[in-house]
C-alpha cells in the first residue's frame, strides 16, 4: 500500500520522454504521457544520448517530494493506530 502511494506521488513529479530527433542544437522530445513534442536544448542533456534514447525529468523540488512522502507516512501511521 505505502509503496504504491509513494510510486503515485513520485509519478506526479517525474516525466519521461523519448528523443525523436536532434535538430539545430535541440533534441525533439516526445512526452510519454501526452505524446506532446517539445524542443529541449541539447546542452542540457548528457552528450551520449541519441535519437531513441529515453530521458526522465523531475519536475518540482526535492522538498515537494519529501513533503508528499511525509504526508503519506503520517496517513499510514494514523490508519495503523486506528
Short mmCIF file of N, CA and C in Angstrom, two decimals, residues 5-82:
data_model
loop_
_atom_site.label_atom_id
_atom_site.label_comp_id
_atom_site.label_asym_id
_atom_site.label_seq_id
_atom_site.Cartn_x
_atom_site.Cartn_y
_atom_site.Cartn_z
N UNK A 5 1.47 4.11 -2.96
CA UNK A 5 1.23 5.54 -2.76
C UNK A 5 2.47 6.36 -3.06
N UNK A 6 3.63 5.86 -2.63
CA UNK A 6 4.87 6.57 -2.92
C UNK A 6 5.13 6.60 -4.42
N UNK A 7 4.87 5.49 -5.09
CA UNK A 7 5.05 5.44 -6.54
C UNK A 7 4.16 6.44 -7.25
N UNK A 8 2.91 6.55 -6.80
CA UNK A 8 1.99 7.51 -7.41
C UNK A 8 2.44 8.94 -7.14
N UNK A 9 2.94 9.19 -5.92
CA UNK A 9 3.41 10.53 -5.58
C UNK A 9 4.60 10.91 -6.44
N UNK A 10 5.55 10.00 -6.59
CA UNK A 10 6.72 10.29 -7.40
C UNK A 10 6.36 10.46 -8.87
N UNK A 11 5.38 9.70 -9.34
CA UNK A 11 4.96 9.79 -10.75
C UNK A 11 4.43 11.18 -11.07
N UNK A 12 3.86 11.85 -10.08
CA UNK A 12 3.35 13.20 -10.32
C UNK A 12 4.49 14.18 -10.60
N UNK A 13 5.69 13.86 -10.17
CA UNK A 13 6.82 14.76 -10.32
C UNK A 13 7.83 14.28 -11.36
N UNK A 14 7.61 13.11 -11.95
CA UNK A 14 8.58 12.55 -12.89
C UNK A 14 7.97 12.46 -14.28
N UNK A 15 8.65 13.01 -15.25
CA UNK A 15 8.20 12.98 -16.64
C UNK A 15 9.24 12.22 -17.45
N UNK A 16 8.78 11.29 -18.27
CA UNK A 16 9.69 10.58 -19.16
C UNK A 16 9.35 10.94 -20.61
N UNK A 17 10.39 10.94 -21.42
CA UNK A 17 10.23 11.28 -22.84
C UNK A 17 11.28 10.53 -23.65
N UNK A 18 10.97 10.33 -24.92
CA UNK A 18 11.95 9.71 -25.81
C UNK A 18 12.44 10.77 -26.80
N UNK A 19 13.71 10.66 -27.14
CA UNK A 19 14.29 11.60 -28.10
C UNK A 19 13.92 11.14 -29.50
N UNK A 20 13.17 11.97 -30.21
CA UNK A 20 12.74 11.66 -31.56
C UNK A 20 13.82 12.00 -32.58
N UNK A 21 14.44 13.16 -32.40
CA UNK A 21 15.50 13.60 -33.32
C UNK A 21 16.30 14.71 -32.65
N UNK A 22 17.40 15.06 -33.28
CA UNK A 22 18.21 16.19 -32.82
C UNK A 22 18.36 17.13 -34.00
N UNK A 23 17.87 18.37 -33.83
CA UNK A 23 17.83 19.34 -34.92
C UNK A 23 18.25 20.71 -34.42
N UNK A 24 19.23 21.30 -35.07
CA UNK A 24 19.61 22.68 -34.76
C UNK A 24 19.94 22.93 -33.30
N UNK A 25 20.67 22.04 -32.68
CA UNK A 25 21.05 22.23 -31.28
C UNK A 25 19.97 21.90 -30.28
N UNK A 26 18.87 21.34 -30.75
CA UNK A 26 17.78 20.97 -29.85
C UNK A 26 17.40 19.51 -30.06
N UNK A 27 17.07 18.86 -28.96
CA UNK A 27 16.55 17.50 -29.03
C UNK A 27 15.02 17.60 -29.06
N UNK A 28 14.41 16.93 -30.00
CA UNK A 28 12.95 16.90 -30.08
C UNK A 28 12.49 15.72 -29.22
N UNK A 29 11.83 16.04 -28.11
CA UNK A 29 11.39 15.04 -27.15
C UNK A 29 9.90 14.79 -27.29
N UNK A 30 9.51 13.53 -27.23
CA UNK A 30 8.10 13.16 -27.24
C UNK A 30 7.76 12.68 -25.84
N UNK A 31 6.87 13.42 -25.16
CA UNK A 31 6.48 13.06 -23.80
C UNK A 31 5.68 11.77 -23.81
N UNK A 32 6.05 10.85 -22.93
CA UNK A 32 5.38 9.55 -22.89
C UNK A 32 3.91 9.66 -22.47
N UNK A 33 3.60 10.59 -21.60
CA UNK A 33 2.24 10.68 -21.08
C UNK A 33 1.25 11.30 -22.05
N UNK A 34 1.69 12.33 -22.79
CA UNK A 34 0.75 13.06 -23.64
C UNK A 34 1.06 12.95 -25.13
N UNK A 35 2.27 12.53 -25.46
CA UNK A 35 2.68 12.48 -26.86
C UNK A 35 3.10 13.84 -27.40
N UNK A 36 3.06 14.85 -26.55
CA UNK A 36 3.43 16.21 -26.95
C UNK A 36 4.91 16.25 -27.32
N UNK A 37 5.25 17.03 -28.34
CA UNK A 37 6.64 17.21 -28.75
C UNK A 37 7.16 18.53 -28.19
N UNK A 38 8.35 18.48 -27.62
CA UNK A 38 8.98 19.71 -27.13
C UNK A 38 10.43 19.74 -27.61
N UNK A 39 10.94 20.94 -27.82
CA UNK A 39 12.34 21.12 -28.22
C UNK A 39 13.14 21.46 -26.97
N UNK A 40 14.14 20.65 -26.67
CA UNK A 40 14.95 20.82 -25.47
C UNK A 40 16.40 21.05 -25.88
N UNK A 41 17.06 22.07 -25.37
CA UNK A 41 18.46 22.33 -25.75
C UNK A 41 19.36 21.12 -25.42
N UNK A 42 20.14 20.68 -26.40
CA UNK A 42 20.99 19.51 -26.16
C UNK A 42 22.10 19.83 -25.16
N UNK A 43 22.38 21.11 -24.95
CA UNK A 43 23.37 21.50 -23.94
C UNK A 43 22.94 21.07 -22.54
N UNK A 44 21.63 20.85 -22.35
CA UNK A 44 21.11 20.47 -21.04
C UNK A 44 20.88 18.96 -20.92
N UNK A 45 21.43 18.20 -21.87
CA UNK A 45 21.30 16.74 -21.86
C UNK A 45 22.69 16.11 -21.91
N UNK A 46 22.83 14.90 -21.38
CA UNK A 46 24.13 14.22 -21.49
C UNK A 46 24.51 14.01 -22.96
N UNK A 47 25.78 14.11 -23.26
CA UNK A 47 26.26 14.06 -24.65
C UNK A 47 26.09 12.69 -25.30
N UNK A 48 25.95 11.63 -24.51
CA UNK A 48 25.86 10.28 -25.07
C UNK A 48 24.45 9.92 -25.56
N UNK A 49 23.47 10.78 -25.32
CA UNK A 49 22.11 10.47 -25.75
C UNK A 49 21.96 10.64 -27.26
N UNK A 50 21.18 9.77 -27.86
CA UNK A 50 20.94 9.78 -29.30
C UNK A 50 19.45 9.61 -29.54
N UNK A 51 18.98 9.84 -30.78
CA UNK A 51 17.57 9.57 -31.07
C UNK A 51 17.21 8.13 -30.67
N UNK A 52 16.07 8.01 -30.01
CA UNK A 52 15.63 6.72 -29.49
C UNK A 52 15.90 6.56 -28.00
N UNK A 53 16.80 7.38 -27.46
CA UNK A 53 17.08 7.34 -26.02
C UNK A 53 15.87 7.84 -25.24
N UNK A 54 15.76 7.37 -24.01
CA UNK A 54 14.68 7.80 -23.13
C UNK A 54 15.30 8.61 -21.99
N UNK A 55 14.67 9.74 -21.68
CA UNK A 55 15.15 10.59 -20.59
C UNK A 55 14.02 10.80 -19.59
N UNK A 56 14.40 11.09 -18.35
CA UNK A 56 13.43 11.38 -17.30
C UNK A 56 13.78 12.73 -16.68
N UNK A 57 12.76 13.50 -16.37
CA UNK A 57 12.94 14.79 -15.74
C UNK A 57 12.13 14.82 -14.45
N UNK A 58 12.74 15.35 -13.40
CA UNK A 58 12.00 15.56 -12.16
C UNK A 58 11.49 16.99 -12.17
N UNK A 59 10.19 17.12 -12.03
CA UNK A 59 9.56 18.43 -12.01
C UNK A 59 9.25 18.77 -10.56
N UNK A 60 9.60 19.96 -10.15
CA UNK A 60 9.40 20.34 -8.76
C UNK A 60 10.73 20.27 -8.04
N UNK A 61 10.65 20.16 -6.74
CA UNK A 61 11.87 20.13 -5.94
C UNK A 61 11.87 18.92 -5.03
N UNK A 62 13.03 18.61 -4.50
CA UNK A 62 13.13 17.52 -3.53
C UNK A 62 12.25 17.80 -2.32
N UNK A 63 12.09 19.06 -1.98
CA UNK A 63 11.26 19.44 -0.84
C UNK A 63 9.81 19.03 -1.07
N UNK A 64 9.28 19.28 -2.27
CA UNK A 64 7.90 18.90 -2.56
C UNK A 64 7.71 17.39 -2.47
N UNK A 65 8.65 16.63 -3.02
CA UNK A 65 8.57 15.17 -2.97
C UNK A 65 8.64 14.70 -1.52
N UNK A 66 9.56 15.28 -0.74
CA UNK A 66 9.71 14.89 0.66
C UNK A 66 8.44 15.21 1.45
N UNK A 67 7.84 16.35 1.19
CA UNK A 67 6.60 16.72 1.88
C UNK A 67 5.49 15.72 1.56
N UNK A 68 5.41 15.29 0.32
CA UNK A 68 4.39 14.32 -0.06
C UNK A 68 4.65 12.97 0.62
N UNK A 69 5.90 12.56 0.68
CA UNK A 69 6.25 11.31 1.37
C UNK A 69 5.86 11.38 2.84
N UNK A 70 6.15 12.51 3.48
CA UNK A 70 5.81 12.68 4.89
C UNK A 70 4.31 12.63 5.11
N UNK A 71 3.55 13.25 4.22
CA UNK A 71 2.08 13.23 4.34
C UNK A 71 1.55 11.81 4.21
N UNK A 72 2.10 11.03 3.29
CA UNK A 72 1.68 9.63 3.12
C UNK A 72 2.04 8.83 4.37
N UNK A 73 3.24 9.05 4.90
CA UNK A 73 3.66 8.33 6.10
C UNK A 73 2.76 8.67 7.29
N UNK A 74 2.41 9.95 7.45
CA UNK A 74 1.50 10.33 8.55
C UNK A 74 0.14 9.67 8.38
N UNK A 75 -0.37 9.63 7.16
CA UNK A 75 -1.66 8.99 6.90
C UNK A 75 -1.59 7.51 7.21
N UNK A 76 -0.52 6.86 6.80
CA UNK A 76 -0.36 5.44 7.06
C UNK A 76 -0.30 5.17 8.56
N UNK A 77 0.47 5.96 9.29
CA UNK A 77 0.56 5.78 10.74
C UNK A 77 -0.79 6.01 11.41
N UNK A 78 -1.52 7.01 10.96
CA UNK A 78 -2.85 7.27 11.52
C UNK A 78 -3.77 6.08 11.27
N UNK A 79 -3.69 5.48 10.08
CA UNK A 79 -4.51 4.30 9.76
C UNK A 79 -4.12 3.12 10.64
N UNK A 80 -2.83 2.95 10.90
CA UNK A 80 -2.37 1.84 11.73
C UNK A 80 -2.79 2.00 13.18
N UNK A 81 -2.83 3.23 13.66
CA UNK A 81 -3.20 3.49 15.05
C UNK A 81 -4.68 3.24 15.29
N UNK A 82 -5.51 3.43 14.28
CA UNK A 82 -6.97 3.26 14.42
C UNK A 82 -7.32 1.87 14.81
#
